mmCIF file with all atom_site columns, C-alpha atoms in Angstrom:
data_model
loop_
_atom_site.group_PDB
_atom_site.id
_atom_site.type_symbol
_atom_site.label_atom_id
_atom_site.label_alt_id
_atom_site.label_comp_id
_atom_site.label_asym_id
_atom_site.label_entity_id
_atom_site.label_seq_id
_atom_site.pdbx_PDB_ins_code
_atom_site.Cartn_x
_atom_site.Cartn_y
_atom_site.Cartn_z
_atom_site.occupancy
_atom_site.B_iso_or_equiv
_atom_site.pdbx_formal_charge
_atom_site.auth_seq_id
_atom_site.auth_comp_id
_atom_site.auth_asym_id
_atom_site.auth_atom_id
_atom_site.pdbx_PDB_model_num
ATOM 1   C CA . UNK N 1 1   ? 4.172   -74.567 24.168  1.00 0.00 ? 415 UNK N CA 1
ATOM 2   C CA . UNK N 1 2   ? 1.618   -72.394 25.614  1.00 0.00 ? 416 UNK N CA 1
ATOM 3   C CA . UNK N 1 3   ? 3.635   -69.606 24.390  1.00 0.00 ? 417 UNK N CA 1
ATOM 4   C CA . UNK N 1 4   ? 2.388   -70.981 20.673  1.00 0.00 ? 418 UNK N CA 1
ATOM 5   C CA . UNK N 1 5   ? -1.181  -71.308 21.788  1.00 0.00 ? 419 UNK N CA 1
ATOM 6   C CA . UNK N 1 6   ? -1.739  -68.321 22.449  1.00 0.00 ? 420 UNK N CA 1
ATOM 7   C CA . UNK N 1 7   ? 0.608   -66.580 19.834  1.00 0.00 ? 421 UNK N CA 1
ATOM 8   C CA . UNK N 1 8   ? -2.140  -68.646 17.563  1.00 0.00 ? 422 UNK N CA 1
ATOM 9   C CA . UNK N 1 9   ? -5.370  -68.777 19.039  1.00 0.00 ? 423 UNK N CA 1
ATOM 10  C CA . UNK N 1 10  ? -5.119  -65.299 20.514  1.00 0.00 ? 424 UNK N CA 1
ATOM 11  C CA . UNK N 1 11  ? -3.030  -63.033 19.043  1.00 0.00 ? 425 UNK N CA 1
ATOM 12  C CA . UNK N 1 12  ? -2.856  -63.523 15.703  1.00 0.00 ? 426 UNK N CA 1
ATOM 13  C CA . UNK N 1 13  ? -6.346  -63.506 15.627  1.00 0.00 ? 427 UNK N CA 1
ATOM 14  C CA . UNK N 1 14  ? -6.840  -60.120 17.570  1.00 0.00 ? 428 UNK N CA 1
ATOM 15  C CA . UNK N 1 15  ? -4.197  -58.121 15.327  1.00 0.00 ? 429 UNK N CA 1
ATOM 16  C CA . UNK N 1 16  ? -5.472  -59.850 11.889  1.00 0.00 ? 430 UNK N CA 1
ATOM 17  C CA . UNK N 1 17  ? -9.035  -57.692 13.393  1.00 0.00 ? 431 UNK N CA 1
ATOM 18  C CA . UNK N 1 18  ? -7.197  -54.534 14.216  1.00 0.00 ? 432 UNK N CA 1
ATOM 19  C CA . UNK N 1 19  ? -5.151  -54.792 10.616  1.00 0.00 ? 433 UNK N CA 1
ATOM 20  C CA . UNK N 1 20  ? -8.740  -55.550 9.082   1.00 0.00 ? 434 UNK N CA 1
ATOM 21  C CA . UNK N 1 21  ? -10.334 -52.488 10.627  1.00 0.00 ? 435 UNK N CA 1
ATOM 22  C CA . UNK N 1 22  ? -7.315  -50.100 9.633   1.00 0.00 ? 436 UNK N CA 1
ATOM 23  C CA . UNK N 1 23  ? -7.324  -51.418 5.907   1.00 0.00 ? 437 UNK N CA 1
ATOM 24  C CA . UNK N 1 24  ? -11.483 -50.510 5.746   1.00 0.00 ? 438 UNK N CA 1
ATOM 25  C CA . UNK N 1 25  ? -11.246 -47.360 7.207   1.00 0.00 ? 439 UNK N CA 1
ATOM 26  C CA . UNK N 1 26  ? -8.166  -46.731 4.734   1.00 0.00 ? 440 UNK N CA 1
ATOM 27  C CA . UNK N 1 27  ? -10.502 -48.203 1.813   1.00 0.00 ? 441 UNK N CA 1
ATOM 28  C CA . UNK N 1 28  ? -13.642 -45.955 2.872   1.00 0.00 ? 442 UNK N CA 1
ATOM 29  C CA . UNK N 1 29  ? -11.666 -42.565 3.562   1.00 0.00 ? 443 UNK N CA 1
ATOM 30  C CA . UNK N 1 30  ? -10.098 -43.497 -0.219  1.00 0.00 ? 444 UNK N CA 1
ATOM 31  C CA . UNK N 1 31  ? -12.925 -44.944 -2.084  1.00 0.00 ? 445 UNK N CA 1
ATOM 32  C CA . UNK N 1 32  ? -16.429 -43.922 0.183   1.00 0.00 ? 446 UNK N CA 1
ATOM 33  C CA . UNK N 1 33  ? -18.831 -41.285 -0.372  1.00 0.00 ? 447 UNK N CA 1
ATOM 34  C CA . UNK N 1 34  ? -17.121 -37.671 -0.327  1.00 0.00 ? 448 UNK N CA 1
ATOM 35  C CA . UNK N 1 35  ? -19.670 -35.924 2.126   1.00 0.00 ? 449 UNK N CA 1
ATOM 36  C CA . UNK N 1 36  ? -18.069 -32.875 3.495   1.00 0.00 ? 450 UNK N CA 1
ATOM 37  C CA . UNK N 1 37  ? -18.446 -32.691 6.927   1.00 0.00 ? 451 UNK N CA 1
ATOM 38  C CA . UNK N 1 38  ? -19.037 -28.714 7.647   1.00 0.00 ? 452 UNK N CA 1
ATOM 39  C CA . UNK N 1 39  ? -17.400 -26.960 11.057  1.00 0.00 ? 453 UNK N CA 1
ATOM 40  C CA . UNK N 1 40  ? -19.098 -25.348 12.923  1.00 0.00 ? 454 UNK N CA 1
ATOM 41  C CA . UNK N 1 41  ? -17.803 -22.061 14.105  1.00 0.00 ? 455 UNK N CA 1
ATOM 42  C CA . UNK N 1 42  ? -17.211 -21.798 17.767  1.00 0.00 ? 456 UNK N CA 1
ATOM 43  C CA . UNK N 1 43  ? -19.893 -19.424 19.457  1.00 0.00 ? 457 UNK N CA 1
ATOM 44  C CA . UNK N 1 44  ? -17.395 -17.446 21.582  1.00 0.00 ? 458 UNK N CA 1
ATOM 45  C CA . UNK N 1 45  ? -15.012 -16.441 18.123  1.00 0.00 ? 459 UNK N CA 1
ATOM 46  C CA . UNK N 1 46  ? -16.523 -13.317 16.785  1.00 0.00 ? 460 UNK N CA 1
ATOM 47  C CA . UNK N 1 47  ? -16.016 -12.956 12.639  1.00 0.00 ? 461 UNK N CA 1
ATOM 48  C CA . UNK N 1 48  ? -13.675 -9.788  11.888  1.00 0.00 ? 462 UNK N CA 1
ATOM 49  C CA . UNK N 1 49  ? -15.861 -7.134  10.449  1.00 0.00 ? 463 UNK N CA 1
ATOM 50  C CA . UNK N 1 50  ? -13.468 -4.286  8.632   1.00 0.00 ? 464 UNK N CA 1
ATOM 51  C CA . UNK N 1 51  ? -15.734 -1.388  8.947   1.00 0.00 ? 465 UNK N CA 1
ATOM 52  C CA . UNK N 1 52  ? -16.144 0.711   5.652   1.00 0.00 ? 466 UNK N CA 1
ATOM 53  C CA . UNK N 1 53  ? -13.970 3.502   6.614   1.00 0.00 ? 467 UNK N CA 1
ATOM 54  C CA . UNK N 1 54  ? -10.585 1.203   6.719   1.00 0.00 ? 468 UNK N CA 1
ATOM 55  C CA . UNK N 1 55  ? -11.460 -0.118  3.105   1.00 0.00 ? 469 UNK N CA 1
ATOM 56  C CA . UNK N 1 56  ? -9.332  2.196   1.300   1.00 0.00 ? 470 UNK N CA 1
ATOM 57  C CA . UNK N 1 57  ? -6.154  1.778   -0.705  1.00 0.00 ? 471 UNK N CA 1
ATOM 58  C CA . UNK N 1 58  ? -3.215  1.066   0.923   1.00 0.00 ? 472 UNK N CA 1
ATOM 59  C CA . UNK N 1 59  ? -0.026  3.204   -0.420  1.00 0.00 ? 473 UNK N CA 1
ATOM 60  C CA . UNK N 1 60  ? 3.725   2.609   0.996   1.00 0.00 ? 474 UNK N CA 1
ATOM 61  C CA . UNK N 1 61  ? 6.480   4.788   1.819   1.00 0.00 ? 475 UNK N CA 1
ATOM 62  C CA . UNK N 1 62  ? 7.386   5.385   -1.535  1.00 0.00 ? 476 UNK N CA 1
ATOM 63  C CA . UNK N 1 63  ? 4.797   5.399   -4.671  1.00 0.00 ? 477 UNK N CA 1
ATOM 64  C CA . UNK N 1 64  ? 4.424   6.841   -8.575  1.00 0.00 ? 478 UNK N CA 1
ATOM 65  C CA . UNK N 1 65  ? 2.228   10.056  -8.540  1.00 0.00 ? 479 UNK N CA 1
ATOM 66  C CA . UNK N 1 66  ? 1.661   11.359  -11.959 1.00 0.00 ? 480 UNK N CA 1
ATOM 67  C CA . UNK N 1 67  ? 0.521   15.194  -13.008 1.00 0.00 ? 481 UNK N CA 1
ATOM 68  C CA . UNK N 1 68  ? -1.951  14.727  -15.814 1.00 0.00 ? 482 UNK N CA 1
ATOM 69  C CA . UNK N 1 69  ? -1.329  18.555  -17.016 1.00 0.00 ? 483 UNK N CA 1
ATOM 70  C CA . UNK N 1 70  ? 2.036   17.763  -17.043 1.00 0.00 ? 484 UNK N CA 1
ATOM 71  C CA . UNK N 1 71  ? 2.311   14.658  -18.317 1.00 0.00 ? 485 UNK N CA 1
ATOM 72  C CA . UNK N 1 72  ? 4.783   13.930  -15.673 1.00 0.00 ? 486 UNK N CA 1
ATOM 73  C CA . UNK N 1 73  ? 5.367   10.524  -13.861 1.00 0.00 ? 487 UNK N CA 1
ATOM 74  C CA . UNK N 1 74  ? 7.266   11.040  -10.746 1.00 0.00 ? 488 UNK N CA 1
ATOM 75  C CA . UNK N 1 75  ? 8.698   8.465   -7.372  1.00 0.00 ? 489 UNK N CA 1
ATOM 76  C CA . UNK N 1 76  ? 7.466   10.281  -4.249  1.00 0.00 ? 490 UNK N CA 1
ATOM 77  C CA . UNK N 1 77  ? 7.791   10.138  -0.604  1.00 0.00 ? 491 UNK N CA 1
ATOM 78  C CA . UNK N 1 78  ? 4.587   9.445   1.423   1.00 0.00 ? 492 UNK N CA 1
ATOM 79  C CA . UNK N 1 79  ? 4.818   11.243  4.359   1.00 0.00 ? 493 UNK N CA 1
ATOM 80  C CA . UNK N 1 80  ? 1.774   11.243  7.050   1.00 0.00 ? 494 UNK N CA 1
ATOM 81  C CA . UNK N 1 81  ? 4.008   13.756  9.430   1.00 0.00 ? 495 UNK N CA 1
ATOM 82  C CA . UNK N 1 82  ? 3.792   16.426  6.370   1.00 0.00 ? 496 UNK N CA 1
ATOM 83  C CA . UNK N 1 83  ? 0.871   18.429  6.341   1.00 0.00 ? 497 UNK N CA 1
ATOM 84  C CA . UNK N 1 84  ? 0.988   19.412  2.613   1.00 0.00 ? 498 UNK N CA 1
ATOM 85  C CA . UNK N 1 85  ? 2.488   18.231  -0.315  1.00 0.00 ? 499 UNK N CA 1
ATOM 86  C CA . UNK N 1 86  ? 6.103   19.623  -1.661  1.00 0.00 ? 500 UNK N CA 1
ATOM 87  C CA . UNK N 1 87  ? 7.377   19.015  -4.970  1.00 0.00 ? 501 UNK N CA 1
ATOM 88  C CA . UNK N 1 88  ? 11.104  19.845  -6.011  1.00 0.00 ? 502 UNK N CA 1
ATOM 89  C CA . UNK N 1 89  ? 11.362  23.477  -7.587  1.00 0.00 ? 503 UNK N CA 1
ATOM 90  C CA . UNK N 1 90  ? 14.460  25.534  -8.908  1.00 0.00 ? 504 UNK N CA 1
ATOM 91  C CA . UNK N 1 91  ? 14.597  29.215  -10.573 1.00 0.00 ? 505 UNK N CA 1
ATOM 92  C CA . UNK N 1 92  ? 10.829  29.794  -9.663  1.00 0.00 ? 506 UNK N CA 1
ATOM 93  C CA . UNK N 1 93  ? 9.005   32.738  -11.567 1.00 0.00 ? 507 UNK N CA 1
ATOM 94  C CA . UNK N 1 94  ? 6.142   34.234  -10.327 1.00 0.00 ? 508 UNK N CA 1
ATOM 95  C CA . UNK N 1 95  ? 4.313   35.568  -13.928 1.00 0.00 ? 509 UNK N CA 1
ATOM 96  C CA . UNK N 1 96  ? 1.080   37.563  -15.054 1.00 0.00 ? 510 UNK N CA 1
ATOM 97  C CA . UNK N 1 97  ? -0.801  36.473  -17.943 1.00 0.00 ? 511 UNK N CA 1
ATOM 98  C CA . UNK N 1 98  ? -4.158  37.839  -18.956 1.00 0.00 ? 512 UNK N CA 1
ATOM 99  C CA . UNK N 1 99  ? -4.533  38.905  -15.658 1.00 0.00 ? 513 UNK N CA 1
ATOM 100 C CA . UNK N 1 100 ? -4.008  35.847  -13.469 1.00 0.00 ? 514 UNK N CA 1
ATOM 101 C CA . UNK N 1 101 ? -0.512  34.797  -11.679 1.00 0.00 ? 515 UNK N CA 1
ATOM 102 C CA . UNK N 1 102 ? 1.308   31.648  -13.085 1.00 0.00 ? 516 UNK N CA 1
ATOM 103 C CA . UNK N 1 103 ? 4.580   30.210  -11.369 1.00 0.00 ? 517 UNK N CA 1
ATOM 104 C CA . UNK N 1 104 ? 6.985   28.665  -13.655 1.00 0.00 ? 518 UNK N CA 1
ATOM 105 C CA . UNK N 1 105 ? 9.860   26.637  -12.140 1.00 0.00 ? 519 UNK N CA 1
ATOM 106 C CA . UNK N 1 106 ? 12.179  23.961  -12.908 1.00 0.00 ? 520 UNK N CA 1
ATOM 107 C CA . UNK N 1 107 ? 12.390  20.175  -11.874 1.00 0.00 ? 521 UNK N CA 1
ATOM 108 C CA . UNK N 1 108 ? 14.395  17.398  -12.485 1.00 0.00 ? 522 UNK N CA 1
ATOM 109 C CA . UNK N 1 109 ? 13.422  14.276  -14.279 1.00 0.00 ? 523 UNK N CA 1
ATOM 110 C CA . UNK N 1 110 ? 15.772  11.905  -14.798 1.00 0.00 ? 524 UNK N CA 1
ATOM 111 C CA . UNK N 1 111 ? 18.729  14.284  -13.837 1.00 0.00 ? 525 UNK N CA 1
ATOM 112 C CA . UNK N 1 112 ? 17.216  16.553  -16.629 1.00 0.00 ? 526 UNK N CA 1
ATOM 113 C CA . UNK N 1 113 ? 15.808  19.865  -15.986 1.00 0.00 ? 527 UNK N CA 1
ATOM 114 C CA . UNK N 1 114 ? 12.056  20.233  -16.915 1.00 0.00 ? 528 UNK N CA 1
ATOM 115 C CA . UNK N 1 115 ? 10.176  23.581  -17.170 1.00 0.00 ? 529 UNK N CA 1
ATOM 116 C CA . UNK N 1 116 ? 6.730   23.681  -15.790 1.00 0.00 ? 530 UNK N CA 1
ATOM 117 C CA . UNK N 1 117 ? 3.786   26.155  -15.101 1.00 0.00 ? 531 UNK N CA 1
ATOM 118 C CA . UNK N 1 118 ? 1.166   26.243  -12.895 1.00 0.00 ? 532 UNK N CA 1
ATOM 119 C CA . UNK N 1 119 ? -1.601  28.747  -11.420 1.00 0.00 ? 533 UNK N CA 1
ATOM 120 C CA . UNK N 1 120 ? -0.424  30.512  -8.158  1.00 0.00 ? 534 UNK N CA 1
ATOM 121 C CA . UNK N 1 121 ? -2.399  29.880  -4.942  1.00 0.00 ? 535 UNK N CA 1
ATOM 122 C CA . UNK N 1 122 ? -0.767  31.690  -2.560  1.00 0.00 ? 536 UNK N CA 1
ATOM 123 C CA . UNK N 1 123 ? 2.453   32.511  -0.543  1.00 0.00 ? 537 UNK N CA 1
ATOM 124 C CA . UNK N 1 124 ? 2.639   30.736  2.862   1.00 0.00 ? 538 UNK N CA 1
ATOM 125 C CA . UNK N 1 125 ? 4.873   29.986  5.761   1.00 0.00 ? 539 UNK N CA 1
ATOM 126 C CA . UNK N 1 126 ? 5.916   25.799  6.118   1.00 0.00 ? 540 UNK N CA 1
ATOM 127 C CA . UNK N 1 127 ? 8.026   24.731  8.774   1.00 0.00 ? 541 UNK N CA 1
ATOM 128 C CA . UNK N 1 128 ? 10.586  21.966  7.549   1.00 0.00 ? 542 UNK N CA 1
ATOM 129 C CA . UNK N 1 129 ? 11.342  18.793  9.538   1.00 0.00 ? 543 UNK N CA 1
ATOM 130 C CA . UNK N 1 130 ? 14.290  20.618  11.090  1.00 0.00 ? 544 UNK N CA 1
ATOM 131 C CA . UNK N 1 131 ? 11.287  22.863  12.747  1.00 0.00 ? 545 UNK N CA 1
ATOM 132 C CA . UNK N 1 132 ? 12.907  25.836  10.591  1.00 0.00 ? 546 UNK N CA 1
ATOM 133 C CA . UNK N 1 133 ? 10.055  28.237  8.919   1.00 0.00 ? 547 UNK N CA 1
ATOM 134 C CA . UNK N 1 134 ? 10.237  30.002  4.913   1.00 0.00 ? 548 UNK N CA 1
ATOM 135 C CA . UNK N 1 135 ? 7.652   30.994  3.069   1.00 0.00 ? 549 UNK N CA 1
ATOM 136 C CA . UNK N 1 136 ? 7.038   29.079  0.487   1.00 0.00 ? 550 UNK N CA 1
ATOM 137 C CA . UNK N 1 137 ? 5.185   29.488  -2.649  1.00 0.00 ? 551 UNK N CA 1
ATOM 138 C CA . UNK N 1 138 ? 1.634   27.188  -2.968  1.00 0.00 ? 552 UNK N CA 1
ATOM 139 C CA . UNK N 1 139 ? 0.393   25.909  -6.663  1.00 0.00 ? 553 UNK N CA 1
ATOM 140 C CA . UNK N 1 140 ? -2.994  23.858  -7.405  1.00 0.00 ? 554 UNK N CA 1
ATOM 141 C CA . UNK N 1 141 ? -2.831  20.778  -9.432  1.00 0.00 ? 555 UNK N CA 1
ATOM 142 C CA . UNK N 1 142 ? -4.360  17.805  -10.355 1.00 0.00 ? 556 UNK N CA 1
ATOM 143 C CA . UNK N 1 143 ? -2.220  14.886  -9.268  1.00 0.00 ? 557 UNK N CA 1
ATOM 144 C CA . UNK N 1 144 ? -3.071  10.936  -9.446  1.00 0.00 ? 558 UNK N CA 1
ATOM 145 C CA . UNK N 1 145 ? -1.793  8.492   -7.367  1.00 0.00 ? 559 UNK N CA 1
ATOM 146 C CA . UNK N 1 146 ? -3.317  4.872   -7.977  1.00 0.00 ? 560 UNK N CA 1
ATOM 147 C CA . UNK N 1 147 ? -6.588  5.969   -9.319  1.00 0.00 ? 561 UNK N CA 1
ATOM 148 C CA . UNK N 1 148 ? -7.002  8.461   -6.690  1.00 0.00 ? 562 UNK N CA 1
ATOM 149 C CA . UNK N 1 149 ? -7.022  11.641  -9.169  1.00 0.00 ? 563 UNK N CA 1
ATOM 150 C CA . UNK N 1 150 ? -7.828  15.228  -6.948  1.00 0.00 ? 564 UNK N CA 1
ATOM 151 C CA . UNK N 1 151 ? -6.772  18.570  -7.544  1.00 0.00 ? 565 UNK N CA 1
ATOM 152 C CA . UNK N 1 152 ? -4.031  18.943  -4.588  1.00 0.00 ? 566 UNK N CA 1
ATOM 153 C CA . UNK N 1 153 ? -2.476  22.071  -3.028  1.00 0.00 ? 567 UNK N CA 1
ATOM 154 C CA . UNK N 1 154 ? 1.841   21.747  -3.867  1.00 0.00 ? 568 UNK N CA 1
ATOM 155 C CA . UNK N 1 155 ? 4.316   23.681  -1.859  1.00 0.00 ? 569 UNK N CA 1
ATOM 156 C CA . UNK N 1 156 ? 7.701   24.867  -4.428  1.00 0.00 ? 570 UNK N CA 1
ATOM 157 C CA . UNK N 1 157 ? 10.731  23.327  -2.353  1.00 0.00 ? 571 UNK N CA 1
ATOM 158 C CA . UNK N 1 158 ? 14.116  23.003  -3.148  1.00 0.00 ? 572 UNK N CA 1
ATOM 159 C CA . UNK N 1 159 ? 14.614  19.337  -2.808  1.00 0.00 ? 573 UNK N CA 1
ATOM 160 C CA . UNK N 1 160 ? 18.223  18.828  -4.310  1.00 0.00 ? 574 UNK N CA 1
ATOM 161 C CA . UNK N 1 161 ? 19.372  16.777  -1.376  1.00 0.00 ? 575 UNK N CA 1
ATOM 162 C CA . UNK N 1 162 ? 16.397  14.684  -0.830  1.00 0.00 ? 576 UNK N CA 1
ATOM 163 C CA . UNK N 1 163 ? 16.241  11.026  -2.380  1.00 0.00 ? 577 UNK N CA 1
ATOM 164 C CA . UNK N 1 164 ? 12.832  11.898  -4.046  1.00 0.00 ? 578 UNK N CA 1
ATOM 165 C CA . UNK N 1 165 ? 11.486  14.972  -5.850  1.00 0.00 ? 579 UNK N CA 1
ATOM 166 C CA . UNK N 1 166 ? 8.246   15.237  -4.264  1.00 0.00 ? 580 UNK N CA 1
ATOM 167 C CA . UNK N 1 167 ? 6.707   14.479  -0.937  1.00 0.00 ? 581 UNK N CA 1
ATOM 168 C CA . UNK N 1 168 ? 3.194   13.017  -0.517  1.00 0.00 ? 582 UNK N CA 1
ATOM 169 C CA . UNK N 1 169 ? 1.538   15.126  2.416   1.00 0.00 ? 583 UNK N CA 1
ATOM 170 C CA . UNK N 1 170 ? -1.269  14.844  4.630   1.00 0.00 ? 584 UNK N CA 1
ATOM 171 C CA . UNK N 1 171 ? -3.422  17.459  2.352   1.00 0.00 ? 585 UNK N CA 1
ATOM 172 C CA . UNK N 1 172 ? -3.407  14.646  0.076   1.00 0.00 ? 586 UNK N CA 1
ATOM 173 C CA . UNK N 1 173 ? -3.178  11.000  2.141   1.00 0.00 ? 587 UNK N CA 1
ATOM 174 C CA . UNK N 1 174 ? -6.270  12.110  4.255   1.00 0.00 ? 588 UNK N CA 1
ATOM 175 C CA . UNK N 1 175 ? -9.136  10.020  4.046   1.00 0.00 ? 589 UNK N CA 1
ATOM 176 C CA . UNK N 1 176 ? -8.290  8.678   0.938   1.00 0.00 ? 590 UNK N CA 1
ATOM 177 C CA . UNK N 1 177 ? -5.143  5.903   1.724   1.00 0.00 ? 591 UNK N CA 1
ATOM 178 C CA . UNK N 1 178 ? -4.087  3.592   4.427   1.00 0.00 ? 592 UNK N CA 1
ATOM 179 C CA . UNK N 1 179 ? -0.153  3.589   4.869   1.00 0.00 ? 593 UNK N CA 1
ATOM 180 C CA . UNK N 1 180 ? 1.975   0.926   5.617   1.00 0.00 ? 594 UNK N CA 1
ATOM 181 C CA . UNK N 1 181 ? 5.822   1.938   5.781   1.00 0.00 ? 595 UNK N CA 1
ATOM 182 C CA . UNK N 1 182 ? 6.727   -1.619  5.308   1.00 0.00 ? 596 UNK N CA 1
ATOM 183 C CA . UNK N 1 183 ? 5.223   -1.457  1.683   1.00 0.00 ? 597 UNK N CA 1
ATOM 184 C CA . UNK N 1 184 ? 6.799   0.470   -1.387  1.00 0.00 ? 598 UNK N CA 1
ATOM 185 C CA . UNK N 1 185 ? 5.259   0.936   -4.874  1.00 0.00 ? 599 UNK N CA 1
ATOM 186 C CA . UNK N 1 186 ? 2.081   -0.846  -2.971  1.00 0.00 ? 600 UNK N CA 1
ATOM 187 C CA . UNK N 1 187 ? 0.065   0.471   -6.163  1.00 0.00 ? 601 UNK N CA 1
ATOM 188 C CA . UNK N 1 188 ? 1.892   -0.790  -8.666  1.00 0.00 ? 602 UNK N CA 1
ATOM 189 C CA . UNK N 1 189 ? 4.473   0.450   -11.099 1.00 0.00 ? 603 UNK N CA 1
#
């Protein structure tokens, strides 16, 4: 009998509050104004500031360059352990016309040769990843790569057993892209 009593007079009474409280704060939080309560930031967090010189494009290991004089879209390797650019080249011609040296050489799109011709720069000695040296012939050329468009120094290589047929070297990268390896076509196809 007291066992009733106070299931009655006391509990019931104590839980119907508590049930009451939890179905008004349910009603306000639903149906109550909808002030937004700002955070403040903790003092000792500093905000991330990305200073100016990091906000530049970010390229992966493999991106489209294209030659504007050319009208050539190619894949290439980027390459940050190359110092200069290399694009694939085959019977290469060193020629004269009206007094100024032209190279004309061959390259492969789509498994088809392509003739080219561009101003000679210079002859110069590149050591290959395999530390071995040639001399190699240099070419200038305007080549775009996102909308990054610069005239760009090209070494002639023969790049027949290399996945891509040009390499994206320092000469070019420098200053101008961030590179993240885990990233291809970053820029888009």
């Amino acid at each position: 009998m007291k066992f009733l009593y106070i299931l009655i007079y006391q509990l019931i009474p104590r839980l119907s509050f508590f049930v009451f409280l939890g179905i008004t704060a349910l009603v306000i939080n639903c149906f109550g104004s909808r002030q937004v309560v700002e955070k403040k930031p903790d003092s000792h967090i500093k905000p991330i500031v990305i200073p100016p010189q990091y906000l530049k494009p970010i390229v992966g290991r493999v991106e489209w360059v294209e030659f504007p004089n050319w009208k050539l879209k190619l894949r290439a390797r980027v390459d940050t352990g190359a110092k200069s650019c290399s694009i694939h080249a085959v019977n290469i011609e060193k020629i004269t016309e009206n007094g100024e040296e032209f190279v004309v050489f061959e390259t492969f799109v789509d498994e088809k040769p392509v003739k080219l011709k561009s101003r000679f720069v210079k002859e110069a000695k590149v050591s290959s990843t395999s530390g071995i040296s040639e001399k190699r012939i240099m070419i200038r050329e305007v080549m775009k790569m996102g909308k990054i468009k610069e005239d760009v120094i090209i070494n002639l290589n023969d790049r027949t057993n290399l996945n891509y047929p040009i390499l994206i070297g320092r000469n070019f990268l420098m200053g101008k892209f961030l590179v993240d390896v885990s990233l291809s076509h970053a820029l888009g196809d």
